[in-house]
Amino acid sequence: LLLLVLGLLPAFISMWGYVGHELGDQQQQKFFTWAMAAGGGLAAGPIGLDRTPVLLAIAEAARVPQMRWVAVKTVDQQDLQALTRLREGVLRSRTALVNRLRGLLAEYGLVRGQGVNTMRRALPELLADAANGLSDRFRRLLRQGQAELIELDAHLEALTAELKAAAKADEAAQRLQTIPGFGPIVAAVFAGAL
């Protein structure tokens, strides 16, 4: 039972990342083990009826002497990670929008190549061409799609600029950029994850 309680402790502490920052002590950080991964099922959502396998995994992880300890992330690392994840989400949204617009245009027989730049160039031409068979409603929807694309581009540009500035200010990201192939964005991703 003691092993189970000690094994559950890091799982519940991991639910609140700031607790690890507040504790900060090296001895307290040793509680953060891969048992948190097993305990993540408890922290991630509603507890199911059969939680015995998760509890057994936590108890087993707590009693293994060769446990690998996990360091607590700093606030700066969490900020970098949040920034990269938000940027990645905007990038995916923009790609999804462009693919959706390409598919809708193909329904009208207006096939365009892949890529954001191709769609960026095609939209003004398609909206200006009155003889291409697009309905007024679809033209309005296409203009909304174009406005959304412009908005996503601006949001992506702002996040990228902030990420590059953060990578420039972060010591670990600067060291990573000395490796060939590591620019500010890749360095920031790795610095946030290490």
mmCIF file of C-alpha atoms in Angstrom:
data_model
loop_
_atom_site.group_PDB
_atom_site.id
_atom_site.type_symbol
_atom_site.label_atom_id
_atom_site.label_comp_id
_atom_site.label_asym_id
_atom_site.label_seq_id
_atom_site.Cartn_x
_atom_site.Cartn_y
_atom_site.Cartn_z
ATOM 1 C CA LEU A 1 0.000 0.000 0.000
ATOM 2 C CA LEU A 2 2.877 2.372 0.790
ATOM 3 C CA LEU A 3 4.388 1.718 -2.650
ATOM 4 C CA LEU A 4 1.033 2.439 -4.245
ATOM 5 C CA VAL A 5 0.709 5.749 -2.378
ATOM 6 C CA LEU A 6 4.279 6.745 -3.263
ATOM 7 C CA GLY A 7 3.616 5.739 -6.851
ATOM 8 C CA LEU A 8 0.409 7.772 -7.007
ATOM 9 C CA LEU A 9 2.045 10.875 -5.575
ATOM 10 C CA PRO A 10 3.902 11.853 -8.767
ATOM 11 C CA ALA A 11 0.824 11.134 -10.857
ATOM 12 C CA PHE A 12 -1.257 13.573 -8.854
ATOM 13 C CA ILE A 13 1.552 16.118 -8.592
ATOM 14 C CA SER A 14 1.986 15.948 -12.368
ATOM 15 C CA MET A 15 -1.572 17.169 -12.858
ATOM 16 C CA TRP A 16 -0.397 20.548 -11.707
ATOM 17 C CA GLY A 17 2.942 21.300 -13.381
ATOM 18 C CA TYR A 18 3.424 24.418 -11.311
ATOM 19 C CA VAL A 19 3.721 22.296 -8.162
ATOM 20 C CA GLY A 20 6.978 20.898 -9.524
ATOM 21 C CA HIS A 21 8.235 24.424 -10.120
ATOM 22 C CA GLU A 22 7.271 25.459 -6.625
ATOM 23 C CA LEU A 23 8.921 22.441 -5.029
ATOM 24 C CA GLY A 24 12.064 22.821 -7.091
ATOM 25 C CA ASP A 25 14.127 20.756 -4.644
ATOM 26 C CA GLN A 26 16.198 17.939 -6.181
ATOM 27 C CA GLN A 27 14.725 15.414 -3.743
ATOM 28 C CA GLN A 28 11.212 16.395 -4.717
ATOM 29 C CA GLN A 29 12.052 16.109 -8.409
ATOM 30 C CA LYS A 30 12.984 12.466 -7.889
ATOM 31 C CA PHE A 31 9.308 11.709 -7.366
ATOM 32 C CA PHE A 32 8.679 12.583 -11.012
ATOM 33 C CA THR A 33 9.187 9.197 -12.676
ATOM 34 C CA TRP A 34 7.748 7.434 -15.636
ATOM 35 C CA ALA A 35 5.029 6.342 -13.217
ATOM 36 C CA MET A 36 3.429 9.638 -14.164
ATOM 37 C CA ALA A 37 2.845 8.213 -17.630
ATOM 38 C CA ALA A 38 0.928 5.330 -16.130
ATOM 39 C CA GLY A 39 -0.839 7.708 -13.761
ATOM 40 C CA GLY A 40 -1.695 9.986 -16.666
ATOM 41 C CA GLY A 41 -4.783 7.871 -17.192
ATOM 42 C CA LEU A 42 -5.968 9.010 -13.797
ATOM 43 C CA ALA A 43 -5.115 12.633 -14.377
ATOM 44 C CA ALA A 44 -6.266 12.842 -17.990
ATOM 45 C CA GLY A 45 -9.952 12.274 -17.522
ATOM 46 C CA PRO A 46 -12.716 10.390 -15.778
ATOM 47 C CA ILE A 47 -11.623 7.253 -13.997
ATOM 48 C CA GLY A 48 -13.045 4.135 -15.609
ATOM 49 C CA LEU A 49 -14.515 1.228 -13.731
ATOM 50 C CA ASP A 50 -11.433 -0.942 -14.188
ATOM 51 C CA ARG A 51 -8.477 1.054 -12.912
ATOM 52 C CA THR A 52 -6.593 -1.919 -11.466
ATOM 53 C CA PRO A 53 -4.054 -2.179 -14.353
ATOM 54 C CA VAL A 54 -3.128 1.490 -13.988
ATOM 55 C CA LEU A 55 -2.742 1.226 -10.223
ATOM 56 C CA LEU A 56 -0.643 -1.918 -10.570
ATOM 57 C CA ALA A 57 1.589 -0.205 -13.127
ATOM 58 C CA ILE A 58 2.110 2.735 -10.784
ATOM 59 C CA ALA A 59 2.921 0.456 -7.852
ATOM 60 C CA GLU A 60 5.365 -1.536 -10.025
ATOM 61 C CA ALA A 61 7.033 1.649 -11.254
ATOM 62 C CA ALA A 62 7.420 2.915 -7.689
ATOM 63 C CA ARG A 63 9.221 -0.208 -6.478
ATOM 64 C CA VAL A 64 11.692 -0.605 -9.390
ATOM 65 C CA PRO A 65 15.115 0.607 -8.173
ATOM 66 C CA GLN A 66 16.480 1.386 -11.674
ATOM 67 C CA MET A 67 13.864 4.064 -12.255
ATOM 68 C CA ARG A 68 14.781 6.916 -14.599
ATOM 69 C CA TRP A 69 13.902 10.241 -13.024
ATOM 70 C CA VAL A 70 12.347 13.029 -15.023
ATOM 71 C CA ALA A 71 13.331 16.629 -14.409
ATOM 72 C CA VAL A 72 10.649 19.267 -13.992
ATOM 73 C CA LYS A 73 10.384 21.666 -16.923
ATOM 74 C CA THR A 74 11.081 25.302 -16.321
ATOM 75 C CA VAL A 75 8.477 27.947 -17.043
ATOM 76 C CA ASP A 76 10.563 29.091 -20.033
ATOM 77 C CA GLN A 77 10.574 25.561 -21.441
ATOM 78 C CA GLN A 78 6.804 25.333 -21.022
ATOM 79 C CA ASP A 79 6.397 28.720 -22.705
ATOM 80 C CA LEU A 80 8.530 27.608 -25.673
ATOM 81 C CA GLN A 81 6.563 24.389 -25.925
ATOM 82 C CA ALA A 82 3.243 26.258 -25.800
ATOM 83 C CA LEU A 83 4.424 28.678 -28.468
ATOM 84 C CA THR A 84 5.571 25.892 -30.797
ATOM 85 C CA ARG A 85 2.331 23.941 -30.302
ATOM 86 C CA LEU A 86 0.178 26.981 -31.011
ATOM 87 C CA ARG A 87 2.220 27.772 -34.120
ATOM 88 C CA GLU A 88 1.895 24.179 -35.280
ATOM 89 C CA GLY A 89 -1.876 24.368 -34.788
ATOM 90 C CA VAL A 90 -2.156 27.533 -36.887
ATOM 91 C CA LEU A 91 0.023 25.946 -39.572
ATOM 92 C CA ARG A 92 -2.250 22.896 -39.673
ATOM 93 C CA SER A 93 -5.350 25.092 -39.802
ATOM 94 C CA ARG A 94 -3.944 27.028 -42.742
ATOM 95 C CA THR A 95 -3.051 23.819 -44.598
ATOM 96 C CA ALA A 96 -6.535 22.435 -43.918
ATOM 97 C CA LEU A 97 -8.158 25.634 -45.201
ATOM 98 C CA VAL A 98 -6.114 25.619 -48.417
ATOM 99 C CA ASN A 99 -6.919 21.949 -49.033
ATOM 100 C CA ARG A 100 -10.598 22.589 -48.355
ATOM 101 C CA LEU A 101 -10.656 25.531 -50.796
ATOM 102 C CA ARG A 102 -8.850 23.447 -53.443
ATOM 103 C CA GLY A 103 -11.448 20.697 -53.061
ATOM 104 C CA LEU A 104 -14.351 23.129 -53.313
ATOM 105 C CA LEU A 105 -12.866 24.765 -56.393
ATOM 106 C CA ALA A 106 -12.396 21.334 -57.973
ATOM 107 C CA GLU A 107 -16.157 20.772 -57.538
ATOM 108 C CA TYR A 108 -16.618 23.709 -59.907
ATOM 109 C CA GLY A 109 -14.064 22.278 -62.310
ATOM 110 C CA LEU A 110 -11.402 24.791 -61.333
ATOM 111 C CA VAL A 111 -8.421 22.624 -60.448
ATOM 112 C CA ARG A 112 -5.435 24.312 -58.860
ATOM 113 C CA GLY A 113 -2.086 22.944 -57.729
ATOM 114 C CA GLN A 114 -1.150 22.176 -54.159
ATOM 115 C CA GLY A 115 0.414 24.655 -51.804
ATOM 116 C CA VAL A 116 -0.438 27.787 -49.930
ATOM 117 C CA ASN A 117 1.320 30.094 -52.389
ATOM 118 C CA THR A 118 -0.556 28.573 -55.325
ATOM 119 C CA MET A 119 -3.880 29.223 -53.580
ATOM 120 C CA ARG A 120 -2.789 32.709 -52.538
ATOM 121 C CA ARG A 121 -2.141 33.592 -56.201
ATOM 122 C CA ALA A 122 -5.240 31.795 -57.516
ATOM 123 C CA LEU A 123 -7.885 33.331 -55.250
ATOM 124 C CA PRO A 124 -7.708 36.936 -56.532
ATOM 125 C CA GLU A 125 -7.679 35.698 -60.150
ATOM 126 C CA LEU A 126 -10.684 33.429 -59.567
ATOM 127 C CA LEU A 127 -12.647 36.142 -57.782
ATOM 128 C CA ALA A 128 -11.913 38.677 -60.552
ATOM 129 C CA ASP A 129 -12.898 36.340 -63.414
ATOM 130 C CA ALA A 130 -16.652 36.784 -63.919
ATOM 131 C CA ALA A 131 -16.810 34.137 -66.658
ATOM 132 C CA ASN A 132 -15.544 31.147 -64.637
ATOM 133 C CA GLY A 133 -19.011 29.892 -63.648
ATOM 134 C CA LEU A 134 -18.818 30.576 -59.905
ATOM 135 C CA SER A 135 -22.114 31.482 -58.249
ATOM 136 C CA ASP A 136 -22.453 34.678 -56.242
ATOM 137 C CA ARG A 137 -22.808 32.672 -53.043
ATOM 138 C CA PHE A 138 -19.650 30.693 -53.736
ATOM 139 C CA ARG A 139 -17.757 33.886 -54.586
ATOM 140 C CA ARG A 140 -18.796 35.298 -51.204
ATOM 141 C CA LEU A 141 -17.648 32.087 -49.487
ATOM 142 C CA LEU A 142 -14.399 32.166 -51.434
ATOM 143 C CA ARG A 143 -13.804 35.768 -50.307
ATOM 144 C CA GLN A 144 -14.375 34.638 -46.704
ATOM 145 C CA GLY A 145 -11.885 31.823 -47.248
ATOM 146 C CA GLN A 146 -9.397 34.312 -48.664
ATOM 147 C CA ALA A 147 -9.868 36.599 -45.638
ATOM 148 C CA GLU A 148 -9.384 33.633 -43.311
ATOM 149 C CA LEU A 149 -6.204 32.667 -45.163
ATOM 150 C CA ILE A 150 -4.858 36.206 -44.788
ATOM 151 C CA GLU A 151 -5.725 36.148 -41.079
ATOM 152 C CA LEU A 152 -4.035 32.768 -40.551
ATOM 153 C CA ASP A 153 -0.953 33.998 -42.441
ATOM 154 C CA ALA A 154 -0.731 37.043 -40.154
ATOM 155 C CA HIS A 155 -1.219 34.909 -37.033
ATOM 156 C CA LEU A 156 1.416 32.439 -38.217
ATOM 157 C CA GLU A 157 3.838 35.245 -39.005
ATOM 158 C CA ALA A 158 3.375 36.759 -35.524
ATOM 159 C CA LEU A 159 3.876 33.393 -33.789
ATOM 160 C CA THR A 160 6.947 32.646 -35.918
ATOM 161 C CA ALA A 161 8.479 36.036 -35.089
ATOM 162 C CA GLU A 162 7.821 35.477 -31.380
ATOM 163 C CA LEU A 163 9.270 31.965 -31.569
ATOM 164 C CA LYS A 164 12.410 33.221 -33.299
ATOM 165 C CA ALA A 165 12.812 35.955 -30.678
ATOM 166 C CA ALA A 166 12.348 33.414 -27.889
ATOM 167 C CA ALA A 167 14.914 31.107 -29.495
ATOM 168 C CA LYS A 168 17.336 34.008 -29.737
ATOM 169 C CA ALA A 169 16.906 34.736 -26.027
ATOM 170 C CA ASP A 170 17.047 31.097 -24.870
ATOM 171 C CA GLU A 171 20.537 29.803 -24.086
ATOM 172 C CA ALA A 172 19.727 26.161 -24.876
ATOM 173 C CA ALA A 173 18.149 27.134 -28.204
ATOM 174 C CA GLN A 174 21.225 29.195 -29.080
ATOM 175 C CA ARG A 175 23.489 26.212 -28.418
ATOM 176 C CA LEU A 176 21.256 23.972 -30.514
ATOM 177 C CA GLN A 177 21.463 26.416 -33.420
ATOM 178 C CA THR A 178 25.188 25.721 -33.689
ATOM 179 C CA ILE A 179 24.278 22.250 -34.984
ATOM 180 C CA PRO A 180 23.954 22.188 -38.792
ATOM 181 C CA GLY A 181 20.291 22.076 -39.808
ATOM 182 C CA PHE A 182 19.017 23.606 -36.564
ATOM 183 C CA GLY A 183 17.421 26.966 -37.191
ATOM 184 C CA PRO A 184 15.605 29.023 -34.583
ATOM 185 C CA ILE A 185 12.302 27.178 -34.947
ATOM 186 C CA VAL A 186 13.696 23.644 -34.679
ATOM 187 C CA ALA A 187 16.005 24.757 -31.863
ATOM 188 C CA ALA A 188 13.060 26.246 -29.962
ATOM 189 C CA VAL A 189 11.075 23.025 -30.376
ATOM 190 C CA PHE A 190 13.931 20.956 -28.974
ATOM 191 C CA ALA A 191 14.744 23.451 -26.205
ATOM 192 C CA GLY A 192 11.125 23.373 -25.085
ATOM 193 C CA ALA A 193 11.047 19.581 -25.049
ATOM 194 C CA LEU A 194 14.368 18.905 -23.306
#
